[in-house]
């Protein structure tokens, strides 16, 4: 998964570089680099959530007394 994150970073850097490039005004179709970058962010967030799942918070259990010997005898 870490390798995939590195690949996404590289793809995001490329999309940023191409987004700053001059777009041909006569081009019939253009690539939406902003949408690609947004999708890469969504994928990256999903992988990060997968890699760092939320864990239950530690709880405060009741303290144990540690005294298990009775001082008085129980009558049957």
Short mmCIF file of N, CA and C in Angstrom, two decimals:
data_model
loop_
_atom_site.label_atom_id
_atom_site.label_comp_id
_atom_site.label_asym_id
_atom_site.label_seq_id
_atom_site.Cartn_x
_atom_site.Cartn_y
_atom_site.Cartn_z
N UNK A 1 0.82 -1.19 0.00
CA UNK A 1 0.00 0.00 0.00
C UNK A 1 0.87 1.26 0.00
N UNK A 2 1.99 1.19 0.68
CA UNK A 2 2.89 2.34 0.70
C UNK A 2 3.42 2.62 -0.70
N UNK A 3 3.68 1.56 -1.45
CA UNK A 3 4.13 1.72 -2.83
C UNK A 3 3.06 2.42 -3.66
N UNK A 4 1.81 2.05 -3.44
CA UNK A 4 0.71 2.68 -4.17
C UNK A 4 0.63 4.16 -3.82
N UNK A 5 0.83 4.49 -2.55
CA UNK A 5 0.83 5.91 -2.15
C UNK A 5 1.93 6.68 -2.85
N UNK A 6 3.10 6.08 -2.99
CA UNK A 6 4.20 6.75 -3.71
C UNK A 6 3.83 6.95 -5.18
N UNK A 7 3.19 5.94 -5.77
CA UNK A 7 2.77 6.06 -7.17
C UNK A 7 1.72 7.16 -7.33
N UNK A 8 0.81 7.25 -6.36
CA UNK A 8 -0.21 8.31 -6.41
C UNK A 8 0.43 9.69 -6.28
N UNK A 9 1.45 9.80 -5.41
CA UNK A 9 2.16 11.07 -5.28
C UNK A 9 2.81 11.47 -6.60
N UNK A 10 3.42 10.48 -7.27
CA UNK A 10 4.06 10.77 -8.56
C UNK A 10 3.02 11.19 -9.60
N UNK A 11 1.90 10.49 -9.64
CA UNK A 11 0.84 10.85 -10.59
C UNK A 11 0.28 12.23 -10.29
N UNK A 12 0.16 12.56 -9.01
CA UNK A 12 -0.36 13.88 -8.62
C UNK A 12 0.62 14.98 -9.03
N UNK A 13 1.91 14.73 -8.86
CA UNK A 13 2.91 15.72 -9.29
C UNK A 13 2.84 15.93 -10.80
N UNK A 14 2.67 14.84 -11.54
CA UNK A 14 2.55 14.97 -13.00
C UNK A 14 1.29 15.73 -13.39
N UNK A 15 0.19 15.48 -12.70
CA UNK A 15 -1.04 16.18 -13.05
C UNK A 15 -0.93 17.67 -12.73
N UNK A 16 -0.23 18.01 -11.66
CA UNK A 16 -0.02 19.42 -11.32
C UNK A 16 0.85 20.08 -12.39
N UNK A 17 1.90 19.38 -12.83
CA UNK A 17 2.78 19.93 -13.85
C UNK A 17 2.03 20.13 -15.17
N UNK A 18 1.20 19.16 -15.54
CA UNK A 18 0.44 19.29 -16.79
C UNK A 18 -0.67 20.32 -16.67
N UNK A 19 -1.19 20.51 -15.48
CA UNK A 19 -2.25 21.49 -15.27
C UNK A 19 -1.72 22.90 -15.53
N UNK A 20 -0.45 23.12 -15.22
CA UNK A 20 0.16 24.43 -15.44
C UNK A 20 0.62 24.64 -16.88
N UNK A 21 0.56 23.59 -17.69
CA UNK A 21 1.00 23.69 -19.08
C UNK A 21 -0.02 24.50 -19.89
N UNK A 22 0.46 25.01 -21.01
CA UNK A 22 -0.40 25.80 -21.90
C UNK A 22 -1.35 24.86 -22.63
N UNK A 23 -2.63 25.21 -22.62
CA UNK A 23 -3.65 24.39 -23.27
C UNK A 23 -3.92 24.96 -24.66
N UNK A 24 -3.97 24.09 -25.64
CA UNK A 24 -4.25 24.50 -27.01
C UNK A 24 -5.70 24.98 -27.10
N UNK A 25 -5.92 26.24 -27.47
CA UNK A 25 -7.30 26.74 -27.53
C UNK A 25 -8.14 26.08 -28.62
N UNK A 26 -7.48 25.47 -29.60
CA UNK A 26 -8.20 24.81 -30.69
C UNK A 26 -8.46 23.33 -30.41
N UNK A 27 -8.03 22.86 -29.26
CA UNK A 27 -8.20 21.44 -28.94
C UNK A 27 -9.67 21.12 -28.74
N UNK A 28 -10.06 20.00 -29.30
CA UNK A 28 -11.46 19.60 -29.20
C UNK A 28 -11.76 19.06 -27.81
N UNK A 29 -10.82 18.34 -27.24
CA UNK A 29 -10.97 17.79 -25.89
C UNK A 29 -9.76 18.17 -25.07
N UNK A 30 -9.97 18.41 -23.82
CA UNK A 30 -8.85 18.66 -22.90
C UNK A 30 -9.01 17.74 -21.70
N UNK A 31 -7.91 17.43 -21.09
CA UNK A 31 -7.91 16.55 -19.93
C UNK A 31 -8.17 17.38 -18.68
N UNK A 32 -9.04 16.89 -17.82
CA UNK A 32 -9.40 17.61 -16.59
C UNK A 32 -8.44 17.20 -15.48
N UNK A 33 -7.31 17.90 -15.38
CA UNK A 33 -6.29 17.56 -14.39
C UNK A 33 -6.75 17.87 -12.97
N UNK A 34 -7.59 18.86 -12.81
CA UNK A 34 -8.10 19.18 -11.47
C UNK A 34 -8.95 18.03 -10.94
N UNK A 35 -9.76 17.44 -11.80
CA UNK A 35 -10.58 16.30 -11.38
C UNK A 35 -9.71 15.09 -11.08
N UNK A 36 -8.66 14.89 -11.89
CA UNK A 36 -7.74 13.79 -11.63
C UNK A 36 -7.08 13.97 -10.26
N UNK A 37 -6.64 15.18 -9.97
CA UNK A 37 -6.00 15.46 -8.69
C UNK A 37 -6.97 15.22 -7.53
N UNK A 38 -8.22 15.61 -7.70
CA UNK A 38 -9.22 15.38 -6.66
C UNK A 38 -9.46 13.89 -6.45
N UNK A 39 -9.52 13.13 -7.55
CA UNK A 39 -9.72 11.68 -7.43
C UNK A 39 -8.52 11.02 -6.76
N UNK A 40 -7.32 11.48 -7.08
CA UNK A 40 -6.12 10.94 -6.44
C UNK A 40 -6.16 11.20 -4.94
N UNK A 41 -6.63 12.38 -4.55
CA UNK A 41 -6.76 12.69 -3.12
C UNK A 41 -7.75 11.76 -2.43
N UNK A 42 -8.86 11.46 -3.10
CA UNK A 42 -9.85 10.55 -2.52
C UNK A 42 -9.26 9.16 -2.35
N UNK A 43 -8.54 8.69 -3.35
CA UNK A 43 -7.91 7.37 -3.27
C UNK A 43 -6.88 7.35 -2.16
N UNK A 44 -6.07 8.41 -2.07
CA UNK A 44 -5.05 8.50 -1.03
C UNK A 44 -5.68 8.47 0.37
N UNK A 45 -6.77 9.21 0.54
CA UNK A 45 -7.45 9.22 1.84
C UNK A 45 -7.98 7.84 2.19
N UNK A 46 -8.54 7.14 1.21
CA UNK A 46 -9.04 5.79 1.45
C UNK A 46 -7.95 4.83 1.87
N UNK A 47 -6.79 4.93 1.23
CA UNK A 47 -5.67 4.06 1.59
C UNK A 47 -5.17 4.41 2.99
N UNK A 48 -5.09 5.70 3.31
CA UNK A 48 -4.64 6.09 4.65
C UNK A 48 -5.60 5.62 5.73
N UNK A 49 -6.89 5.66 5.45
CA UNK A 49 -7.87 5.15 6.42
C UNK A 49 -7.69 3.64 6.59
N UNK A 50 -7.42 2.94 5.48
CA UNK A 50 -7.20 1.50 5.55
C UNK A 50 -5.94 1.18 6.35
N UNK A 51 -4.89 1.95 6.14
CA UNK A 51 -3.62 1.68 6.81
C UNK A 51 -3.64 2.06 8.28
N UNK A 52 -4.45 3.03 8.66
CA UNK A 52 -4.53 3.46 10.06
C UNK A 52 -5.99 3.40 10.52
N UNK A 53 -6.49 2.18 10.77
CA UNK A 53 -7.89 2.08 11.19
C UNK A 53 -8.08 2.70 12.57
N UNK A 54 -9.28 3.18 12.80
CA UNK A 54 -9.55 3.76 14.11
C UNK A 54 -9.63 2.64 15.13
N UNK A 55 -9.02 2.85 16.23
CA UNK A 55 -9.00 1.85 17.29
C UNK A 55 -9.85 2.35 18.45
N UNK A 56 -10.33 1.39 19.21
CA UNK A 56 -11.12 1.75 20.38
C UNK A 56 -10.24 2.49 21.37
N UNK A 57 -10.80 3.48 22.01
CA UNK A 57 -10.05 4.25 23.00
C UNK A 57 -9.87 3.41 24.26
N UNK A 58 -8.74 3.58 24.95
CA UNK A 58 -8.55 2.83 26.19
C UNK A 58 -9.61 3.23 27.21
N UNK A 59 -10.03 2.27 27.98
CA UNK A 59 -11.05 2.55 28.99
C UNK A 59 -10.42 2.54 30.37
N UNK A 60 -11.13 3.06 31.33
CA UNK A 60 -10.68 3.07 32.72
C UNK A 60 -11.40 1.97 33.48
N UNK A 61 -10.80 0.78 33.56
CA UNK A 61 -11.48 -0.30 34.29
C UNK A 61 -11.43 -0.03 35.80
N UNK A 62 -12.36 -0.64 36.51
CA UNK A 62 -12.37 -0.49 37.97
C UNK A 62 -11.11 -1.14 38.55
N UNK A 63 -10.59 -0.53 39.60
CA UNK A 63 -9.38 -1.07 40.21
C UNK A 63 -9.68 -2.37 40.94
N UNK A 64 -8.74 -3.28 40.87
CA UNK A 64 -8.87 -4.54 41.60
C UNK A 64 -8.39 -4.33 43.03
N UNK A 65 -9.07 -4.95 43.97
CA UNK A 65 -8.68 -4.76 45.37
C UNK A 65 -7.44 -5.57 45.72
N UNK A 66 -7.34 -6.77 45.24
CA UNK A 66 -6.17 -7.60 45.54
C UNK A 66 -6.28 -8.31 46.88
N UNK A 67 -7.34 -8.10 47.64
CA UNK A 67 -7.55 -8.75 48.94
C UNK A 67 -8.62 -9.81 48.78
N UNK A 68 -8.19 -11.08 48.87
CA UNK A 68 -9.12 -12.17 48.63
C UNK A 68 -9.30 -13.07 49.85
N UNK A 69 -8.71 -12.73 50.96
CA UNK A 69 -8.82 -13.54 52.18
C UNK A 69 -9.86 -12.89 53.08
N UNK A 70 -10.80 -13.72 53.57
CA UNK A 70 -11.81 -13.19 54.47
C UNK A 70 -11.30 -13.26 55.89
N UNK A 71 -11.61 -12.27 56.66
CA UNK A 71 -11.14 -12.25 58.04
C UNK A 71 -12.12 -12.92 59.00
N UNK A 72 -13.33 -13.13 58.61
CA UNK A 72 -14.29 -13.81 59.47
C UNK A 72 -14.74 -15.09 58.80
N UNK A 73 -15.07 -16.06 59.60
CA UNK A 73 -15.51 -17.34 59.05
C UNK A 73 -16.98 -17.28 58.71
N UNK A 74 -17.34 -17.93 57.65
CA UNK A 74 -18.74 -17.99 57.24
C UNK A 74 -19.35 -19.23 57.87
N UNK A 75 -20.48 -19.04 58.54
CA UNK A 75 -21.16 -20.17 59.18
C UNK A 75 -22.16 -20.76 58.21
N UNK A 76 -22.15 -22.12 58.11
CA UNK A 76 -23.09 -22.75 57.17
C UNK A 76 -24.52 -22.70 57.63
#
